[in-house]
Coordinates of N, CA and C in Angstrom, one line a residue:
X1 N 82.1 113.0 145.7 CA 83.1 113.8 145.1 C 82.8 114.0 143.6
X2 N 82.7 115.0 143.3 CA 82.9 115.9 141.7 C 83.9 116.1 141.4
X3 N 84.1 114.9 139.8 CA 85.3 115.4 139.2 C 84.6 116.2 138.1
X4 N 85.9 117.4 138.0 CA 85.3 118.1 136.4 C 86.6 117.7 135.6
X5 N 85.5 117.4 134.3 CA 86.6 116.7 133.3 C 86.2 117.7 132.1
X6 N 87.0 117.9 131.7 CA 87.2 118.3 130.3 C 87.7 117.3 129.3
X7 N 86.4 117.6 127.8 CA 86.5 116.9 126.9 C 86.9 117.5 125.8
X8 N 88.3 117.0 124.8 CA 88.7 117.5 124.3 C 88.8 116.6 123.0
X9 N 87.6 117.1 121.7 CA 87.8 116.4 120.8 C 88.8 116.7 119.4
X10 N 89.7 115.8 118.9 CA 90.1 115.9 117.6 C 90.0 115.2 116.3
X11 N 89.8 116.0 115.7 CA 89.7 115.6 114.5 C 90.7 114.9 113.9
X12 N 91.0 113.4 113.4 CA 91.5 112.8 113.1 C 91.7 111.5 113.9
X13 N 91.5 111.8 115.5 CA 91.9 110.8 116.5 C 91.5 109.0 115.7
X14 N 91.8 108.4 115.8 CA 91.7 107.3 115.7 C 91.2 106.9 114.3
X15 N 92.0 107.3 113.6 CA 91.5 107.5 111.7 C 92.4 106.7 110.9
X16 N 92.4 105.9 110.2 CA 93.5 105.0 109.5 C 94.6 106.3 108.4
X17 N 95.6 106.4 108.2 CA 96.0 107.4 107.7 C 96.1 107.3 105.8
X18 N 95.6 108.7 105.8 CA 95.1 108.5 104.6 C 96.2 107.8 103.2
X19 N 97.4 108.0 103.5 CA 98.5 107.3 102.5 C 98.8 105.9 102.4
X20 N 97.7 105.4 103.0 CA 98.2 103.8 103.0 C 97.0 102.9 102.7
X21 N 97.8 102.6 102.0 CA 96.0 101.7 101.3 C 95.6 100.1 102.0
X22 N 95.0 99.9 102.0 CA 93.8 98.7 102.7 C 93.4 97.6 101.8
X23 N 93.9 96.7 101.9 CA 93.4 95.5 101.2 C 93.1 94.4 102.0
X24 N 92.1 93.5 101.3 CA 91.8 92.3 102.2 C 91.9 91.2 101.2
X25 N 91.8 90.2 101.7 CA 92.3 88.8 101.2 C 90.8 87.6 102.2
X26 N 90.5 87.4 101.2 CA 89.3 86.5 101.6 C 89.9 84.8 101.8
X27 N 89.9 84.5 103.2 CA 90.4 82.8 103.2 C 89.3 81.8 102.9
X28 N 89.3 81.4 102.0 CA 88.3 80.1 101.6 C 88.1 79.4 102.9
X29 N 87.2 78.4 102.7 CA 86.9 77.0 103.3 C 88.1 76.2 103.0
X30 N 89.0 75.5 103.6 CA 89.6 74.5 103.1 C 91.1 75.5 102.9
X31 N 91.3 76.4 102.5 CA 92.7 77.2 101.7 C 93.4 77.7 102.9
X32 N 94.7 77.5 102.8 CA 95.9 77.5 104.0 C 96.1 78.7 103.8
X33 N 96.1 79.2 104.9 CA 96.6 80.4 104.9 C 98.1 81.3 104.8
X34 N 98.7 80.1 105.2 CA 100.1 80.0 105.3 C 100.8 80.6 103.7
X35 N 100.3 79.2 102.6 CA 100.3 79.6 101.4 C 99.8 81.0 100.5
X36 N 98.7 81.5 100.9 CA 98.5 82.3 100.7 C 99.3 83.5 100.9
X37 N 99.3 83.4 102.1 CA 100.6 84.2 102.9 C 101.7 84.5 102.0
X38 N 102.5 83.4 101.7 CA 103.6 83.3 100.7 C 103.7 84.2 99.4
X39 N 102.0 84.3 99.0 CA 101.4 84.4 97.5 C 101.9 86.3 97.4
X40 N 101.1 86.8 99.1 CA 100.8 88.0 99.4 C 102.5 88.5 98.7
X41 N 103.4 88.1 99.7 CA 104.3 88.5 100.1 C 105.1 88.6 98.7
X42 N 105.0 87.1 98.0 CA 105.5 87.6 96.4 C 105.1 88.4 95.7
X43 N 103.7 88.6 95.5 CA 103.1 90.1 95.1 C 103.5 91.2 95.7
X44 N 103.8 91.9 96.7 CA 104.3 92.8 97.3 C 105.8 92.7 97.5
X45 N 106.7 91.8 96.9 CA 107.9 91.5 96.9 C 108.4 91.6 98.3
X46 N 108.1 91.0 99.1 CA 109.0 90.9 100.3 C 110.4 90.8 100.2
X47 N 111.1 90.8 99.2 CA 112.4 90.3 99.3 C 113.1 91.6 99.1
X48 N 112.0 93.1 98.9 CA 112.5 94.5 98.2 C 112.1 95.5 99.6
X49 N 111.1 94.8 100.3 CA 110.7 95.8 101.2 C 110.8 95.0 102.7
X50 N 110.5 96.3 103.6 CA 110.3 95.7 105.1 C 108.7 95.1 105.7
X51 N 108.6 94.3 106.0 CA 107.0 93.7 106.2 C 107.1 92.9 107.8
X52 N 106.0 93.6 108.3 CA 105.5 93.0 109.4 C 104.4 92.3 109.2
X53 N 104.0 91.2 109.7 CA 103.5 90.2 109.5 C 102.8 90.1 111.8
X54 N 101.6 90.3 111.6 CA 100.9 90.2 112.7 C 99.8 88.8 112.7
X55 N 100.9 88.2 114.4 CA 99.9 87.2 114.4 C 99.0 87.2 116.0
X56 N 97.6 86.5 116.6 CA 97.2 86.9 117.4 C 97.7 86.2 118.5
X57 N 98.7 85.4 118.6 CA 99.1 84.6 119.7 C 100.9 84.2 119.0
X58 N 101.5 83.8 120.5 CA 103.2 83.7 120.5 C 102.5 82.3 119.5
X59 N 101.8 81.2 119.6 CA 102.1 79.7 118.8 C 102.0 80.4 117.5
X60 N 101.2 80.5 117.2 CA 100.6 81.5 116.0 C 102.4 81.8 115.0
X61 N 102.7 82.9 115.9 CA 103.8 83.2 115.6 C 105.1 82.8 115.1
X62 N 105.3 81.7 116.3 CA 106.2 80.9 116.6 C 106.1 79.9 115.0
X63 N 104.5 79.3 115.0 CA 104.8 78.3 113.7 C 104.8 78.9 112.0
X64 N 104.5 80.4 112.0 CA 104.6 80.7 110.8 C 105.8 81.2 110.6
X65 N 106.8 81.5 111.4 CA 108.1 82.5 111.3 C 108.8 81.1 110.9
X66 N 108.9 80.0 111.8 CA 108.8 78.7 111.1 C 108.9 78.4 109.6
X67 N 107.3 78.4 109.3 CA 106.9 78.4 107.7 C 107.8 78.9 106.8
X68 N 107.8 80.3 107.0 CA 108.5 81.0 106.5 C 110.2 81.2 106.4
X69 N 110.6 80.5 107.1 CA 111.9 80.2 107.4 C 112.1 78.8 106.2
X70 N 111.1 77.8 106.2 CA 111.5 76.8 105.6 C 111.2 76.7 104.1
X71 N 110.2 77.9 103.5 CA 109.7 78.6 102.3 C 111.0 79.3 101.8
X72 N 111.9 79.6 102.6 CA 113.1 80.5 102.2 C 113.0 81.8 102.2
X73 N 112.0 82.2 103.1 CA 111.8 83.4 103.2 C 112.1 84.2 105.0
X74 N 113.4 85.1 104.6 CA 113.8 85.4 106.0 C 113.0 86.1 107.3
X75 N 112.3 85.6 107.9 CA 111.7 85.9 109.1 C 112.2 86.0 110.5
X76 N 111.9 87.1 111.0 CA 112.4 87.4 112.5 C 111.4 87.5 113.2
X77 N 111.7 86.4 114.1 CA 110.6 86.6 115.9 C 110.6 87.9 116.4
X78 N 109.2 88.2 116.7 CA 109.3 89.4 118.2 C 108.1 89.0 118.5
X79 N 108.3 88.5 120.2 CA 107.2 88.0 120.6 C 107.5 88.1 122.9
X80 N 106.2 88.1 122.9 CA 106.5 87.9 125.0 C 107.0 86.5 125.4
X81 N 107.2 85.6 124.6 CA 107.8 84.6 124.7 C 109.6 85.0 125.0
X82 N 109.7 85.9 123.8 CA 111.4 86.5 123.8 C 111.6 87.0 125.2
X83 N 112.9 86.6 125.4 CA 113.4 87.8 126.8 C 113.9 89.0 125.8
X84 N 113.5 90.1 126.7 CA 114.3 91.3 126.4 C 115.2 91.3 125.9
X85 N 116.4 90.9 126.3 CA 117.7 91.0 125.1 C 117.3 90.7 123.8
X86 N 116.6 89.1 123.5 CA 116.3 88.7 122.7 C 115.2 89.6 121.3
X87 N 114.7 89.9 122.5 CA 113.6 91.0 121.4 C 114.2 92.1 121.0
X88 N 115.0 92.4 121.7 CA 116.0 93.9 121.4 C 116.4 93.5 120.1
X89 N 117.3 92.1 120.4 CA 118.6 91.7 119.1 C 117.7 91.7 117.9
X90 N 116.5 90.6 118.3 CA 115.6 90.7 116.9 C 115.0 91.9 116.1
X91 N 115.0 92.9 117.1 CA 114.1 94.1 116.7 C 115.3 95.0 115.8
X92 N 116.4 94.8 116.3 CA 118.0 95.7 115.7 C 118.3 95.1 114.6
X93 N 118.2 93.3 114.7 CA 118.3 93.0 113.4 C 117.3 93.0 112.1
X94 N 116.1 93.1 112.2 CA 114.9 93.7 111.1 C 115.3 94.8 111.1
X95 N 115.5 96.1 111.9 CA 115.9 97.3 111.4 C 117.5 97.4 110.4
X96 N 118.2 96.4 110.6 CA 119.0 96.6 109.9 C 119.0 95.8 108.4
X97 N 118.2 94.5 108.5 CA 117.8 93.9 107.1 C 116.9 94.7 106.2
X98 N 117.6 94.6 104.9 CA 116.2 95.3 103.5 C 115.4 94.2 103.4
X99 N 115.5 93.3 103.6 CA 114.4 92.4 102.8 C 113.7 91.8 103.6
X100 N 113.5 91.8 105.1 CA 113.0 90.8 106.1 C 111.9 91.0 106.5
X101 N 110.8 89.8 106.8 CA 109.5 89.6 107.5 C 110.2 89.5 109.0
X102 N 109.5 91.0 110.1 CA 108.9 90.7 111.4 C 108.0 89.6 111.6
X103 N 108.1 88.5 112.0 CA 106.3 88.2 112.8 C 106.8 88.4 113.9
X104 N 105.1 89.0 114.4 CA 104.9 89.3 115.5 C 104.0 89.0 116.5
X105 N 103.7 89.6 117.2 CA 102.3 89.6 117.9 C 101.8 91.1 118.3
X106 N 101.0 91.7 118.9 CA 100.9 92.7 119.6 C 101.4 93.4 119.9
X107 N 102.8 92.7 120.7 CA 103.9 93.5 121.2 C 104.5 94.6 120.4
X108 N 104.6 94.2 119.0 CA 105.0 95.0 118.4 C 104.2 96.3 117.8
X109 N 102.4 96.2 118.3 CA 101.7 97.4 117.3 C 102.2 98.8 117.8
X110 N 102.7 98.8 119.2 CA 103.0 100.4 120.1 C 104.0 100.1 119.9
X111 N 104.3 101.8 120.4 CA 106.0 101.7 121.0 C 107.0 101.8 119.8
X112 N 107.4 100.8 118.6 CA 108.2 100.7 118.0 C 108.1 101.6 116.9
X113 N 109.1 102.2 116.2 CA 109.5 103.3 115.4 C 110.3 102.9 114.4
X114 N 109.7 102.4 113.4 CA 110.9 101.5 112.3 C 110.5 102.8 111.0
X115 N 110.6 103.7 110.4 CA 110.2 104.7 109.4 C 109.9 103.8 108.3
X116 N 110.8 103.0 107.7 CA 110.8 102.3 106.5 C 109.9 101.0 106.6
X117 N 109.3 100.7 107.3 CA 108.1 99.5 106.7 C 107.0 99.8 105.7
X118 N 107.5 98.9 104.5 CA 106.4 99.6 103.4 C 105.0 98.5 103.9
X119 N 105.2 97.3 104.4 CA 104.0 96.7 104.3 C 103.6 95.9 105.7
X120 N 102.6 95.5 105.8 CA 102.1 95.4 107.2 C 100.9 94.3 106.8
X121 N 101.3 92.8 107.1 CA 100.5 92.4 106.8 C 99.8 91.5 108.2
X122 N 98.0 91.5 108.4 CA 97.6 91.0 109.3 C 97.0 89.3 108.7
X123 N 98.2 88.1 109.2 CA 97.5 87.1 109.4 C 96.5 86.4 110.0
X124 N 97.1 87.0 111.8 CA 95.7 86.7 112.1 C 94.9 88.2 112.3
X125 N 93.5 88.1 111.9 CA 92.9 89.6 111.9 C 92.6 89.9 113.4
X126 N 92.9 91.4 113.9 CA 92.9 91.6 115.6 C 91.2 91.5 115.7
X127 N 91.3 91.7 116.7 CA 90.4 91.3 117.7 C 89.1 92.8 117.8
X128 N 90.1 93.7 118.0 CA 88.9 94.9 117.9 C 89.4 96.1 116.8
X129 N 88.9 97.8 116.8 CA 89.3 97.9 115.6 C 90.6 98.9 116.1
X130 N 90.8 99.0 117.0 CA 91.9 100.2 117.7 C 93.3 98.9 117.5
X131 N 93.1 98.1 118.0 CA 94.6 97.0 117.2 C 94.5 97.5 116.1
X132 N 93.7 96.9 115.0 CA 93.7 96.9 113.7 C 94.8 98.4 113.5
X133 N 94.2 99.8 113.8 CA 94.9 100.8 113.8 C 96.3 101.1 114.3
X134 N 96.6 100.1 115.6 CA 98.3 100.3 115.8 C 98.9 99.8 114.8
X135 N 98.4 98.3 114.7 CA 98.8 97.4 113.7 C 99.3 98.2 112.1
X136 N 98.1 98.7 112.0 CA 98.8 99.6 110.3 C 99.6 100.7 110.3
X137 N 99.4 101.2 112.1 CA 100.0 102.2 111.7 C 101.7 102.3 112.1
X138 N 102.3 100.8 112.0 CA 103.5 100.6 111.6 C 103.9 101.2 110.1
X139 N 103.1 100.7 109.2 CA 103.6 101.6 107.8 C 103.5 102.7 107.6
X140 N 103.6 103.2 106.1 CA 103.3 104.6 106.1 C 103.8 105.9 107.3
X141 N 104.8 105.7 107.9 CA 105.0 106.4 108.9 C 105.8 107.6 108.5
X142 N 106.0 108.7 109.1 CA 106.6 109.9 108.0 C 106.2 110.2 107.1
X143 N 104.6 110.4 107.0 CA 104.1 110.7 105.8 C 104.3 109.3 104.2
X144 N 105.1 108.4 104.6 CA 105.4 107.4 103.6 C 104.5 106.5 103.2
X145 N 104.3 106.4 101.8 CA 102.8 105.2 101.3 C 103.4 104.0 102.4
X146 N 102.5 103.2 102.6 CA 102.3 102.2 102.8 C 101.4 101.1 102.6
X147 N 101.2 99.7 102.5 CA 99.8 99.2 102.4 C 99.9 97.9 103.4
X148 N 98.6 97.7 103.9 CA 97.8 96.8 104.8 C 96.9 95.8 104.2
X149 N 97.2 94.4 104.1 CA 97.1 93.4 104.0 C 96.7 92.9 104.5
X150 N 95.1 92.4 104.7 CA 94.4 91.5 106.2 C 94.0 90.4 105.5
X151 N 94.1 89.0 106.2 CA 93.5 87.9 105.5 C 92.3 87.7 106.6
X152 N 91.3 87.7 105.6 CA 90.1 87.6 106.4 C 89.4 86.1 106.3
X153 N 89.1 85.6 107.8 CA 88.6 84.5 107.6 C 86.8 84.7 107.9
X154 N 86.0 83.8 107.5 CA 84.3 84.1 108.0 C 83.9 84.4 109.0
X155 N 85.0 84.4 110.2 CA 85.2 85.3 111.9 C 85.0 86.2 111.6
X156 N 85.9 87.0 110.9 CA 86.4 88.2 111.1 C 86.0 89.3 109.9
X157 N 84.8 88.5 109.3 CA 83.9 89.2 108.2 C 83.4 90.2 109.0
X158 N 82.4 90.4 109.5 CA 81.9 91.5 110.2 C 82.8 92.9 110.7
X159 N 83.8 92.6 111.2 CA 84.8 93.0 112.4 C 85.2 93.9 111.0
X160 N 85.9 93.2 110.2 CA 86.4 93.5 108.6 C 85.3 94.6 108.1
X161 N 84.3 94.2 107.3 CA 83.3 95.4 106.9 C 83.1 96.4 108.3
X162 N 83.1 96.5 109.0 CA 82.8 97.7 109.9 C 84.1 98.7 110.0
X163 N 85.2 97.7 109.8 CA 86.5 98.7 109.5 C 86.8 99.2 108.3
X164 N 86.5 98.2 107.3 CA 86.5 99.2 105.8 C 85.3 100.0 105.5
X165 N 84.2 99.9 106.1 CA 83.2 101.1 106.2 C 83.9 102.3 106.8
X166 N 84.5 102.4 107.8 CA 85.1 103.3 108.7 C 86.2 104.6 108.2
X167 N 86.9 102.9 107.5 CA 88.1 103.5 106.6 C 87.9 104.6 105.0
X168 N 86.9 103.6 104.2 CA 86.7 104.5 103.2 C 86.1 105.8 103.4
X169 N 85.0 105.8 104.7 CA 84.5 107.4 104.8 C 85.1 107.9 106.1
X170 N 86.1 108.3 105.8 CA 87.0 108.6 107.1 C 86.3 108.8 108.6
X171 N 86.3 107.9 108.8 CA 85.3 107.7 110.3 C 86.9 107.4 111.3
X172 N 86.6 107.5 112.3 CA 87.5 107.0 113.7 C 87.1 105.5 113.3
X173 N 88.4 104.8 114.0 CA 88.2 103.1 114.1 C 88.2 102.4 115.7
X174 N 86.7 103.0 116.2 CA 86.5 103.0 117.6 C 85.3 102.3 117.7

């Protein structure tokens, strides 16, 4: 059997969007990332804006929303651990807080529609480069600046350079 397929290319498909800027954060040997974390989020005043905070696993998640909870800094779960209600309530309550950290996992890079996230930070760095692109493209949404925050560990050097290659000469992130 012959399928005919038509191939339909666009220009732009899988492209980081150009209003939101990219930064990385180099994790030492030895330096917590957690702290650091903290450092980001003061610099970007988490306490003025909406920030998602991406981590690669529910434990992950589970012990920094933690951290952050006991730093004094307001953090809300959304994770596949949550039942549905629960993720709903969480998800309604970030939409309605000004100052709050989402962590998350994956669950949250599709699907969700928050307009106002100015920042988007990746703890743990994903895995390939099409997450990386759901992941950011929580911010900046409506044409709105936003910026992207990755803490890079000596893993995720490579994975890292092939995406900010991609990103500065507007390449797809495939």
């Amino acid at each position: 059997m012959v399928v005919n397929m038509n191939v339909i290319e666009v220009e732009g498909l899988h492209q980081a969007l150009a209003h939101v800027k990219h930064h990385t954060v180099t994790v030492g040997h030895g330096e917590d990332k957690m702290v650091l974390l903290t450092q980001i989020l003061d610099k970007y005043d988490a306490t003025c804006n909406k920030t998602i905070i991406f981590c690669n696993s529910i434990s992950s998640c589970q012990a920094l929303a933690y951290f952050l909870d006991e730093a004094g800094i307001q953090a809300i779960s959304y994770h596949g651990d949550l039942n549905s209600r629960m993720r709903l309530s969480n998800l309604n309550a970030f939409r309605r807080e000004g100052n709050a950290c989402l962590v998350c996992t994956d669950i949250a890079a599709r699907g969700i529609d928050i307009p106002d996230i100015a920042h988007v930070v990746m703890f743990d760095y994903p895995l390939n480069p099409v997450d990386y692109l759901h992941r950011s493209g929580r911010c900046g949404r409506a044409d709105r600046h936003g910026t992207v925050t990755s803490l890079i560990s000596k893993r995720d050097q490579v994975l890292s350079d092939a995406i900010k290659y991609a990103i500065e000469n507007r390449m797809p992130l495939e």
